Coordinates of C-alpha atoms and ligand atoms in Angstrom, one line a residue:
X294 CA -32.9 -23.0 22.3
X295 CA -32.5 -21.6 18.3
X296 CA -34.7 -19.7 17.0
X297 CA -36.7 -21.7 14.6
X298 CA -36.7 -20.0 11.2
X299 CA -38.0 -20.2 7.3
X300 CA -35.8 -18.5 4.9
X301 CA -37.4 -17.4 1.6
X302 CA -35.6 -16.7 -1.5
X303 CA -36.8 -15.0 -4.5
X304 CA -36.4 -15.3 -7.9
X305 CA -33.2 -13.4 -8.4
X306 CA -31.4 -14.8 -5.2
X307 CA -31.8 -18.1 -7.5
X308 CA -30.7 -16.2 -10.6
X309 CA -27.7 -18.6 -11.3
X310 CA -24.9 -20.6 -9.5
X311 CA -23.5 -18.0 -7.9
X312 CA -26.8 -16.5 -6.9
X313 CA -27.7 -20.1 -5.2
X314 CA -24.3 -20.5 -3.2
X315 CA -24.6 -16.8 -2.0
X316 CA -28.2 -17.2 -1.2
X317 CA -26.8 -20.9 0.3
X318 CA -24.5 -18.8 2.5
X319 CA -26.9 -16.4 3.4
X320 CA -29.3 -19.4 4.7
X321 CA -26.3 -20.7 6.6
X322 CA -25.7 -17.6 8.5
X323 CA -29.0 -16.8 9.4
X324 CA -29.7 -20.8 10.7
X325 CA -32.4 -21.6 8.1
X326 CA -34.7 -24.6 9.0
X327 CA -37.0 -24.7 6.0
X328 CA -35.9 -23.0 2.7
X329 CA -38.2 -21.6 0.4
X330 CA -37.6 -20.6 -2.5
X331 CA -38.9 -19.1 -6.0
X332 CA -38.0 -20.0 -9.9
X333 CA -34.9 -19.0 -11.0
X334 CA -35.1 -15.5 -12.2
X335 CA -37.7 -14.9 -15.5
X336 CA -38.9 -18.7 -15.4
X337 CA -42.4 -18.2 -14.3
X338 CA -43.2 -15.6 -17.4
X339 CA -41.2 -18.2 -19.6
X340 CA -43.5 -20.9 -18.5
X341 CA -46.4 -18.8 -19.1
X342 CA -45.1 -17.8 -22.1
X343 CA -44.4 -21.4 -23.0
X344 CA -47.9 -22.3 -22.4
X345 CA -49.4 -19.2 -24.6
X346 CA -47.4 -20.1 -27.3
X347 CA -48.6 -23.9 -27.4
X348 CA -52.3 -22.7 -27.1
X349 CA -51.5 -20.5 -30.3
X350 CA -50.0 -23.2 -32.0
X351 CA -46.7 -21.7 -32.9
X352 CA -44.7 -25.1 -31.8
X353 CA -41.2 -23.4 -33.6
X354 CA -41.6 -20.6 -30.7
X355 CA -42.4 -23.3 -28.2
X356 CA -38.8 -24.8 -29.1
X357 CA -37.3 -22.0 -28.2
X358 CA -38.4 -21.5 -25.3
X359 CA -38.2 -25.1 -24.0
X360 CA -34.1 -24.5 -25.7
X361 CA -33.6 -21.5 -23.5
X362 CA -35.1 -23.0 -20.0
X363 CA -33.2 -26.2 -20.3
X364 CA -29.8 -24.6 -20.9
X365 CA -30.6 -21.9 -18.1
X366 CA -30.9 -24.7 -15.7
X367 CA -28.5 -27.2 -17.2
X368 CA -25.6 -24.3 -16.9
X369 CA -26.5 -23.8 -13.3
X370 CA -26.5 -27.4 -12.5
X371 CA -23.3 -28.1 -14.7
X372 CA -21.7 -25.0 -12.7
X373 CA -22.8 -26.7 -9.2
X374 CA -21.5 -30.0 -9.7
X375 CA -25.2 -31.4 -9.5
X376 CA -24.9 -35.7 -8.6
X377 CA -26.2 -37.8 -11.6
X378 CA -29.4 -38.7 -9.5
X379 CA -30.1 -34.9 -9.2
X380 CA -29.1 -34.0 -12.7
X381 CA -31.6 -36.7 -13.5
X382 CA -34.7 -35.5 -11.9
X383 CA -33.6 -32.2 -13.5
X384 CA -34.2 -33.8 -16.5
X385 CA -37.6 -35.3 -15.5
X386 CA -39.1 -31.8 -15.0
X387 CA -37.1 -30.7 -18.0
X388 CA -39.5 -33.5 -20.3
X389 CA -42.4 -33.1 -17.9
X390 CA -42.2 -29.7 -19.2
X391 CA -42.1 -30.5 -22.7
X392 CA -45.0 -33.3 -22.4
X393 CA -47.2 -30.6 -21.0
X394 CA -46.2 -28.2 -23.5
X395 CA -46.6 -30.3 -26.5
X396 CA -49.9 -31.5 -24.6
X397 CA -51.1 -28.0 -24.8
X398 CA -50.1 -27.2 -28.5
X399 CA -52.3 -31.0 -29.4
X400 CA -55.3 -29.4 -28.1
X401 CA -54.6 -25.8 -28.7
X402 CA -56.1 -24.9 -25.0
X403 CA -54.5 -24.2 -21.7
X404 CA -57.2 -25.4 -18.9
X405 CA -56.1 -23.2 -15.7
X406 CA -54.9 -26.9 -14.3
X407 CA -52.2 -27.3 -17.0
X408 CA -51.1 -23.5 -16.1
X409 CA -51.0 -24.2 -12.5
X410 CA -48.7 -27.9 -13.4
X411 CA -46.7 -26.2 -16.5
X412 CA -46.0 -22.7 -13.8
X413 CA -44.9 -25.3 -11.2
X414 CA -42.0 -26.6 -13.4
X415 CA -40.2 -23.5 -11.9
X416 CA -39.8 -23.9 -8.3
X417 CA -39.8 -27.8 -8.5
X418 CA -36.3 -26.9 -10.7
X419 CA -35.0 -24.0 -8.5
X420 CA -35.2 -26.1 -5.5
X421 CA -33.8 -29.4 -6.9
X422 CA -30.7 -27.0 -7.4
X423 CA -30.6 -25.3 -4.8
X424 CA -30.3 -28.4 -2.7
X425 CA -27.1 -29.1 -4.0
X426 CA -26.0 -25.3 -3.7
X427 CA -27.0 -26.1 0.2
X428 CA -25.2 -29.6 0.6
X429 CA -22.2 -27.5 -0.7
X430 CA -22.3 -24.9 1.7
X431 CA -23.2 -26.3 4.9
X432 CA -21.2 -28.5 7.3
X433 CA -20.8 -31.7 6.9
X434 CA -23.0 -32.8 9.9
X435 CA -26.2 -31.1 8.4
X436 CA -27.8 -32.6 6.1
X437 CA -30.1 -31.0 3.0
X438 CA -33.2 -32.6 1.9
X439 CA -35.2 -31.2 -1.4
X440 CA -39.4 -31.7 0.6
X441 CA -42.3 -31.5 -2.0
X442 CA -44.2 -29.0 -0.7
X443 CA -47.5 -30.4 -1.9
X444 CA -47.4 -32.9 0.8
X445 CA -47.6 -30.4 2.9
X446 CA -49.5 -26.7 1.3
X447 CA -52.6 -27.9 0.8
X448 CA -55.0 -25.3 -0.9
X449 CA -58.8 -25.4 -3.0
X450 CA -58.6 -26.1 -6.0
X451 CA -58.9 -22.4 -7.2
X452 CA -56.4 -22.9 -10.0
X453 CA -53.9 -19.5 -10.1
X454 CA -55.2 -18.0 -7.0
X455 CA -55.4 -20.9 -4.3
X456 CA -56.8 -20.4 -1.2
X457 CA -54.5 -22.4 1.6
X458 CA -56.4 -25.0 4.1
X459 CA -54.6 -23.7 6.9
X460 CA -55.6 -26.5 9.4
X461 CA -55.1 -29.2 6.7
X462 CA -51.2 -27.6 6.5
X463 CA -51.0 -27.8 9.7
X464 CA -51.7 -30.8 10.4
X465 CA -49.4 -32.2 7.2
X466 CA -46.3 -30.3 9.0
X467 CA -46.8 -31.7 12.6
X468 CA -47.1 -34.9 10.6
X469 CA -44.2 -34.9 7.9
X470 CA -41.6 -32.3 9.9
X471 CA -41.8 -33.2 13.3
X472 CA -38.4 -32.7 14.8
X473 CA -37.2 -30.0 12.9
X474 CA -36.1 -28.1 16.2
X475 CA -33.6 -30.7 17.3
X476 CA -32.9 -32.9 14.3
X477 CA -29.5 -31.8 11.7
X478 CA -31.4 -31.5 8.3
X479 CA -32.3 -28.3 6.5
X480 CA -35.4 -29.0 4.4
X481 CA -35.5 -27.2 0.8
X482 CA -39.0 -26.4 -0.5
X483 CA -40.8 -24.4 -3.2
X484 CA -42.6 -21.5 -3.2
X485 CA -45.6 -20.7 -4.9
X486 CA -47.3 -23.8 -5.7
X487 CA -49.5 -26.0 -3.3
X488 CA -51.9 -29.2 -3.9
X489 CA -56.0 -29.3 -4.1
X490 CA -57.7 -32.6 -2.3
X491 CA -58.0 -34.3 -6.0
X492 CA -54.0 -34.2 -5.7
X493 CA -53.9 -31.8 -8.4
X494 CA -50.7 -28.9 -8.4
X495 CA -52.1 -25.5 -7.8
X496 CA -50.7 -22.1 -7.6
X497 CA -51.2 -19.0 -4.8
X498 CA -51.1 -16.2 -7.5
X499 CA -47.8 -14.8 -8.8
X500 CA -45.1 -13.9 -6.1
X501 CA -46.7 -16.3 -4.1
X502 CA -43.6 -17.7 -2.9
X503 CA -43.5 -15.2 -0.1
X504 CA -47.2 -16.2 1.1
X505 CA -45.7 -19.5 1.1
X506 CA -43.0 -19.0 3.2
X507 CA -45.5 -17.5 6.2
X508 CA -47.8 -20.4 5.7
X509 CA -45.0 -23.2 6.2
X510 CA -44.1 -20.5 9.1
X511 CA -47.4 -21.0 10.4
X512 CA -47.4 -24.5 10.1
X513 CA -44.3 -25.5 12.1
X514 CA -44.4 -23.0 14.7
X515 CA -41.6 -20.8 13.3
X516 CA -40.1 -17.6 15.0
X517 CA -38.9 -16.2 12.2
X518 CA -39.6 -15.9 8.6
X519 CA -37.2 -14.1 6.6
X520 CA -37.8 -12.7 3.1
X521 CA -34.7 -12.5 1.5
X522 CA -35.0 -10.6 -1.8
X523 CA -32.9 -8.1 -4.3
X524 CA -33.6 -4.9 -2.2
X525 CA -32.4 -4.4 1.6
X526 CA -35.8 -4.4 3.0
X527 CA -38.7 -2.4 2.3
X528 CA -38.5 1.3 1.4
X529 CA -40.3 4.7 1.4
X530 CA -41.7 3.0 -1.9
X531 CA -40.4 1.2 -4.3
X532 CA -36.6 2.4 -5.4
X533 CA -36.9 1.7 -9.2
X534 CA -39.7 4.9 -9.6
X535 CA -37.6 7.0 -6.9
X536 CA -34.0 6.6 -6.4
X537 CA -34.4 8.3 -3.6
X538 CA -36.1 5.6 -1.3
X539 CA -35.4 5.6 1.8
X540 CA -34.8 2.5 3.6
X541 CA -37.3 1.6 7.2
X542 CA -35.8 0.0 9.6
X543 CA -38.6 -1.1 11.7
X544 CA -42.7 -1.3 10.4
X545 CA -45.9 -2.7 11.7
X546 CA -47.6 -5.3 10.5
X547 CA -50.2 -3.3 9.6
X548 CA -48.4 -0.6 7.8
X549 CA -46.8 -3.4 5.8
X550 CA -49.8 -5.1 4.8
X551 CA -51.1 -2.1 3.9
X552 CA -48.3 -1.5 1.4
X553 CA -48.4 -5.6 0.4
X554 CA -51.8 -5.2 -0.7
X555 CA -51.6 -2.1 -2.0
X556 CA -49.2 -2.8 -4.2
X557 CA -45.7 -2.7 -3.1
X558 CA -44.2 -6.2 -5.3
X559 CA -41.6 -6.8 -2.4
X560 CA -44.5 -8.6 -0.3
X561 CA -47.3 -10.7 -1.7
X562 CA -50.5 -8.9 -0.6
X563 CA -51.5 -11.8 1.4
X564 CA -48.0 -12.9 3.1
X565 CA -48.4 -11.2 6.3
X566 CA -51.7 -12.9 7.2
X567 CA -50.2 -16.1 8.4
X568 CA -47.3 -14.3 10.2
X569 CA -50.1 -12.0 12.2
X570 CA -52.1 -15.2 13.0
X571 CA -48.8 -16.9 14.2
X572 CA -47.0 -13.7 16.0
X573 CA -44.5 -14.5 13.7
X574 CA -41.6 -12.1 13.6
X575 CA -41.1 -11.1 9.5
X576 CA -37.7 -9.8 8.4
X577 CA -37.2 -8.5 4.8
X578 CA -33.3 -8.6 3.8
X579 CA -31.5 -8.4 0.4
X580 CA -29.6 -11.7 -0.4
X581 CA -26.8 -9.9 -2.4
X582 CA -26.1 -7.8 1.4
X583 CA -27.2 -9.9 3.6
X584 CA -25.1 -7.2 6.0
X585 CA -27.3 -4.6 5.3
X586 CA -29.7 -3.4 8.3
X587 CA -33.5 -4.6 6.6
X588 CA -36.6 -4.2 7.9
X589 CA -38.4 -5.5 10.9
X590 CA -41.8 -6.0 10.6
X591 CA -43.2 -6.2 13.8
X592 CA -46.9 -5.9 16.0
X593 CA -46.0 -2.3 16.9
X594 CA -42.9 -0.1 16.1
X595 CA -41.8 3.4 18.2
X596 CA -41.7 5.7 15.6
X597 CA -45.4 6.2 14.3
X598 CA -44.5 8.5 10.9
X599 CA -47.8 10.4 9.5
X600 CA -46.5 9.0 6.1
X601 CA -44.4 5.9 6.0
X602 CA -44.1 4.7 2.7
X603 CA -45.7 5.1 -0.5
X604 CA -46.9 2.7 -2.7
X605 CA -48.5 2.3 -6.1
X606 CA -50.8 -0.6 -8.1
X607 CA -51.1 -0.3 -11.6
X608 CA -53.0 -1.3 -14.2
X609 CA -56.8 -0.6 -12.6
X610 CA -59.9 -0.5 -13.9
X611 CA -62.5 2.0 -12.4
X612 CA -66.0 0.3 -12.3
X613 CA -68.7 2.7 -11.9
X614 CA -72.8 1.2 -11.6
X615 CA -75.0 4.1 -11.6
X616 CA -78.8 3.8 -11.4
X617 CA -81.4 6.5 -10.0
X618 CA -83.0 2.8 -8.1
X619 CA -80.2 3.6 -5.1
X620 CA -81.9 7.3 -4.3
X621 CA -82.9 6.0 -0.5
X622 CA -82.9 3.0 -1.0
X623 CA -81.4 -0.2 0.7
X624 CA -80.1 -3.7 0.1
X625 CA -78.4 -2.4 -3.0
X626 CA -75.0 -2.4 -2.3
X627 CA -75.3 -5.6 -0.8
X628 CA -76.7 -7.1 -4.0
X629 CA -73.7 -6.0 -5.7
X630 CA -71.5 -7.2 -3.2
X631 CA -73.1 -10.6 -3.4
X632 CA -72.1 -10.5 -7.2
X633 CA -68.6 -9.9 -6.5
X634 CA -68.6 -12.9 -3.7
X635 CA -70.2 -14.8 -5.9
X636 CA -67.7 -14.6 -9.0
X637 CA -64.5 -14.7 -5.8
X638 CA -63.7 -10.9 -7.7
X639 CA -61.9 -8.8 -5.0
X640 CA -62.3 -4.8 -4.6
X641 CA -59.6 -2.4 -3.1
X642 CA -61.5 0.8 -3.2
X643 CA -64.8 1.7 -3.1
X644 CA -66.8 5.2 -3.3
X645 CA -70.2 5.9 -3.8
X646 CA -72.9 9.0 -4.3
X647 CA -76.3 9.2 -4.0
X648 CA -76.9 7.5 -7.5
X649 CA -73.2 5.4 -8.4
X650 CA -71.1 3.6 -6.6
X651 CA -67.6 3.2 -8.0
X652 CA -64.8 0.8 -7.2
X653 CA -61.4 -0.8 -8.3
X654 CA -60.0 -4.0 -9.8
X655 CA -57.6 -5.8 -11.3
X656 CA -57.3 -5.0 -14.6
X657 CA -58.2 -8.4 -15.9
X658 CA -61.7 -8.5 -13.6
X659 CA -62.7 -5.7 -16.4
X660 CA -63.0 -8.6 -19.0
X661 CA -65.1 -10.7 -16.3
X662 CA -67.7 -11.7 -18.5
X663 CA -70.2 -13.3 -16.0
X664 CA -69.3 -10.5 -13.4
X665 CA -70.6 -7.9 -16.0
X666 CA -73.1 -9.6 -16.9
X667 CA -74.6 -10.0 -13.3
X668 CA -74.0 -6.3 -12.3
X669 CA -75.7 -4.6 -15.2
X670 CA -79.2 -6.2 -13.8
X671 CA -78.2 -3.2 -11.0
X672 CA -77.7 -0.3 -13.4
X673 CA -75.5 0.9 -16.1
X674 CA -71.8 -0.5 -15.8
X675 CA -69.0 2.0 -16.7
X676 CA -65.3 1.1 -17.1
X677 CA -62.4 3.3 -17.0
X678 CA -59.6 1.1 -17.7
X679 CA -55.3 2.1 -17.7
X680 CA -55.7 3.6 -13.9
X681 CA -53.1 2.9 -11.1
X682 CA -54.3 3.3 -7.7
X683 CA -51.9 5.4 -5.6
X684 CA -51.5 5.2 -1.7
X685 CA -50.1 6.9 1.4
X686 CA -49.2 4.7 4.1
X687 CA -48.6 5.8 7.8
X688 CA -50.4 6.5 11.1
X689 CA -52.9 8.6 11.9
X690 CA -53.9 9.3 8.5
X691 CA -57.4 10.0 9.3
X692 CA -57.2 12.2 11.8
X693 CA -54.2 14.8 10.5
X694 CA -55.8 17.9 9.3
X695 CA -54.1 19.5 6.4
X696 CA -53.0 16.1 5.0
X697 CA -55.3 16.5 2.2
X698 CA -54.1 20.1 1.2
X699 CA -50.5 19.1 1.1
X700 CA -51.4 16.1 -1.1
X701 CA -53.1 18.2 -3.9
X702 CA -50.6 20.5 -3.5
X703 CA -48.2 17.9 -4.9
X704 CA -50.2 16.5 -7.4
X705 CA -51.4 19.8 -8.1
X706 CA -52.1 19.4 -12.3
X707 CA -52.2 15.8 -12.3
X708 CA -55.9 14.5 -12.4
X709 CA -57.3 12.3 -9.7
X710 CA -60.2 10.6 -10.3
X711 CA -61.4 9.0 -7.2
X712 CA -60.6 9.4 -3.4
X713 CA -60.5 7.2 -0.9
X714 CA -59.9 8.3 2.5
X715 CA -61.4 7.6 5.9
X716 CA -61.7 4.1 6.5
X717 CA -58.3 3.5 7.7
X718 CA -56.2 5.4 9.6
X719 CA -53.0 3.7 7.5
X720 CA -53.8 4.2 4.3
X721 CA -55.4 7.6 1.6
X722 CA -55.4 6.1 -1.2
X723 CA -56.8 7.6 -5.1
X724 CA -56.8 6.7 -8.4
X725 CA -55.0 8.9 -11.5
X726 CA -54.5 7.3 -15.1
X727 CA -52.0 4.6 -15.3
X728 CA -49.2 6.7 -17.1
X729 CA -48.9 9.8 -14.7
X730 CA -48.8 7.4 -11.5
X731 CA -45.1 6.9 -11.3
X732 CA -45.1 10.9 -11.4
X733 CA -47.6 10.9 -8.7
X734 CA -45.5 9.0 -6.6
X735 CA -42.3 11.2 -6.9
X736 CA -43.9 14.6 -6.4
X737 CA -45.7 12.8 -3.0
X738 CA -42.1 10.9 -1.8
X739 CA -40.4 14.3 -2.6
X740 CA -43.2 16.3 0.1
X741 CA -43.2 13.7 2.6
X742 CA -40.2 11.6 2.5
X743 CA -37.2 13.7 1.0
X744 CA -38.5 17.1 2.2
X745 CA -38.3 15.7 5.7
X746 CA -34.9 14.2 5.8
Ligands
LIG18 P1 -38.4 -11.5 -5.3 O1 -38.1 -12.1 -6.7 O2 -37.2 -11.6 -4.4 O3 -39.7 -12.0 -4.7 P2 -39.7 -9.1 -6.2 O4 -39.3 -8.5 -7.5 O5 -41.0 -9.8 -6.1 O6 -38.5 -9.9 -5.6 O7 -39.8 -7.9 -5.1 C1 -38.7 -7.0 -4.9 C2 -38.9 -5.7 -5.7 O8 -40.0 -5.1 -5.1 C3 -37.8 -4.7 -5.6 O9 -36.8 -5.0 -6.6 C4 -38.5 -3.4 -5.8 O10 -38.4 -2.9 -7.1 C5 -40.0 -3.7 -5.5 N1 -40.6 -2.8 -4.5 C6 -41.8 -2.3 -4.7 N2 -42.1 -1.5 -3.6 C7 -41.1 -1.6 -2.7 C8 -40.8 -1.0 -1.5 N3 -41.6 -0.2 -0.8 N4 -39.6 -1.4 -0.9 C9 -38.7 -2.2 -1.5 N5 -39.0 -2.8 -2.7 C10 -40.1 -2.5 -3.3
LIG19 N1 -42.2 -17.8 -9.4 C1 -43.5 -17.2 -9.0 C2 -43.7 -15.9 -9.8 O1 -42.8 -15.4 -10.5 C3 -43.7 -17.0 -7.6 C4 -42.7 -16.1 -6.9 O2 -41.6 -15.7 -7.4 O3 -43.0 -15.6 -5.7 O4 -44.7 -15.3 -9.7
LIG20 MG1 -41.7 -11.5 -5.1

């Protein structure tokens, strides 16, 4: 029996017509079942910026944007021949669009509800395209159908950062996409965007598409999810601060969701979650050479490097709580983690000493009112904002002596502000200021990727 697979498609695999039928083709080839896929290419910031715009009143601005979105997507579904009943709904998100927009400007406030519905425009256009693009492409005997994905992602209504109901998705897929193994359709979907139980659109956070794509995955049983993207699979980090990436072949899950959540944009932090619940096999291709080898991401691979890949997150903020209460004392760090539960805030890194206790976040959790407020009851709050947390990836890491020298060696006059080492044998990961972390990661992909080759 086929393999049953999920193909997902990024935003510039759905950069225009010819993107679509290439990324059509690429579906056909590789016996897509369920096709998800992103906005075209720059959409989501033009919503966003859409939405910013109305809240600032500037309705001239608006009017350009709204101008440039509808020709983008009117071009592409000229170019493809779109049916009137398509080009019809295009239009209906086209003036939904502009209804919310013009909504917004009325009341000069964005609610993080009408984000999540204005963001959504997006991938509810993409995929109307697309369909066509895949009725063009396939053989006659399949047949494409565009599927609303909030019939079947159900999330909480955590507007911008969802969290999926996995069980409730579930459920929704066995009922709505039962026979997808033997039946002749291909179902086209968006990424990105899910429904709360008050029926209300809702977002996963932004490249969410892939996290969508290994929860539908999840949902209908799938073998294989495949990421297709602009790059041939993941690299030895990312190949627009070195060049000289090197493409990996094969990865482990672990390694790779060490690198997701660390930063490396290729993956959503959270996509590989499903996909490790599931045993779902994950490939990572480029849709403009679909030939190209990729990478595997697998339970285990042979080769076990000491450093894989490198990977950096940018824009940090370094939160520091000192107070002379934590000499010997305990239940402290627990009351600060409650506040961080509490306000759904996320850490990556944490160190402490005998009196502080310093850790990263998003950039934006620096301006978390509430959050600040509740911590500085525990001692006095510092923040060190422009930082990028840098990390080493591989096997091992824990336990390598002379790891460490070889690291400073390569910084060597580059500051580093905070290690974190120890807790994983994947992953050493430190902080340096935001501007001198694209150097950090050449001078360490120079000593451990291109010095070995
Ligand atoms: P898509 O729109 O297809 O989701 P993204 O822009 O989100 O694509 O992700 C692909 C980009 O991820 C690449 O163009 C590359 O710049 C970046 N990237 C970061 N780290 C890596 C890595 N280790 N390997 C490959 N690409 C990486
Ligand atoms: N379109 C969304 C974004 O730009 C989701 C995605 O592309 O994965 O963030
Ligand atoms: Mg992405």
């Amino acid at each position: 029996m086929d393999q049953l697979v999920v193909a997902k498609f990024g935003g510039t695999s759905m950069a225009d017509a010819t993107a679509m039928l290439r990324s059509a083709k690429v579906s056909r080839d590789h016996k897509a079942k369920v096709i998800v896929v992103s906005a075209t290419s720059g959409t989501t910031n033009q919503l966003l910026d859409l939405a910013s715009m109305a809240v600032k009143g500037s309705w001239e601005e608006c009017e350009k944007i709204i101008v440039a979105i509808e020709s983008k997507h009117h071009l592409i579904a000229s170019e493809l021949k779109l049916k009137p009943e398509q080009l019809k709904i295009v239009d209906q998100l086209l003036s939904e669009m502009s209804t919310l927009a013009r909504g917004i400007n009325l009341l000069r406030e964005c609610s993080p509800r009408a984000k999540d519905q204005i963001q959504s425009i997006g991938e509810r256009l993409s995929s109307v395209l697309f369909t066509t693009a895949v009725q063009t492409i396939f053989e006659d005997e399949t047949k494409a159908a565009w599927l609303d994905v909030r019939s079947v992602l159900i999330t909480d209504s955590q507007h911008g950062k969802a969290v999926p109901n996995i069980i409730k998705i579930a459920n929704k897929c066995k009922k709505l996409l039962p026979n997808l193994r033997s039946e002749d359709t291909v179902y086209i979907t968006q990424g990105f965007i899910g429904k709360d139980e008050l029926g209300l659109t809702t977002t996963l956070g932004r490249g969410g598409s892939d996290y969508s794509a290994t929860l539908i995955g999840e949902g209908i049983g799938a073998d294989l999810v495949q990421i297709w993207t602009d790059v041939a699979g993941i690299a030895t980090t990312d190949p627009r601060i070195c060049p000289n990436a090197q493409p990996i072949d094969v990865i482990s899950f672990k390694e790779a969701a060490e690198l997701a959540v660390f930063g490396a944009k290729v993956l959503h932090p959270t996509t590989l979650s499903p996909a490790l619940r599931a045993n779902i096999a994950v490939f990572v291709g480029s849709s403009y050479e679909a030939e190209a080898k990729g990478t595997w991401i697998r339970k285990s691979s042979d080769a076990t490097p000491l450093v894989r890949a490198m990977a950096i997150k940018r824009d940090q903020a370094l939160l520091t709580i000192t107070t002379p209460k934590m000499m010997n004392a305990y239940g402290f760090l627990a009351n600060i983690f409650n506040a961080f539960a509490l306000h759904k805030v996320s850490v990556d890194a944490i160190t402490t000493s005998e009196i502080s206790v310093s850790m990263t976040v998003d950039a934006a959790t620096a301006h978390h009112k509430e959050l600040l407020h509740d911590l500085k009851r525990f001692g006095d709050v510092a923040l060190e904002e422009k930082q990028a947390l840098v990390s080493l990836i591989g096997n091992n890491i824990n336990h390598t002596p002379g790891l460490g020298s070889r690291i400073f060696k390569a910084l060597a006059d580059i500051n580093v502000r905070m290690v974190c080492q120890g807790a994983s044998k994947h992953n050493f990961c430190f902080l340096v200021n935001d501007n001198e972390g694209p150097e950090a990661i050449k001078r360490l992909h120079h000593e451990f990727i291109e010095r070995q080759l």
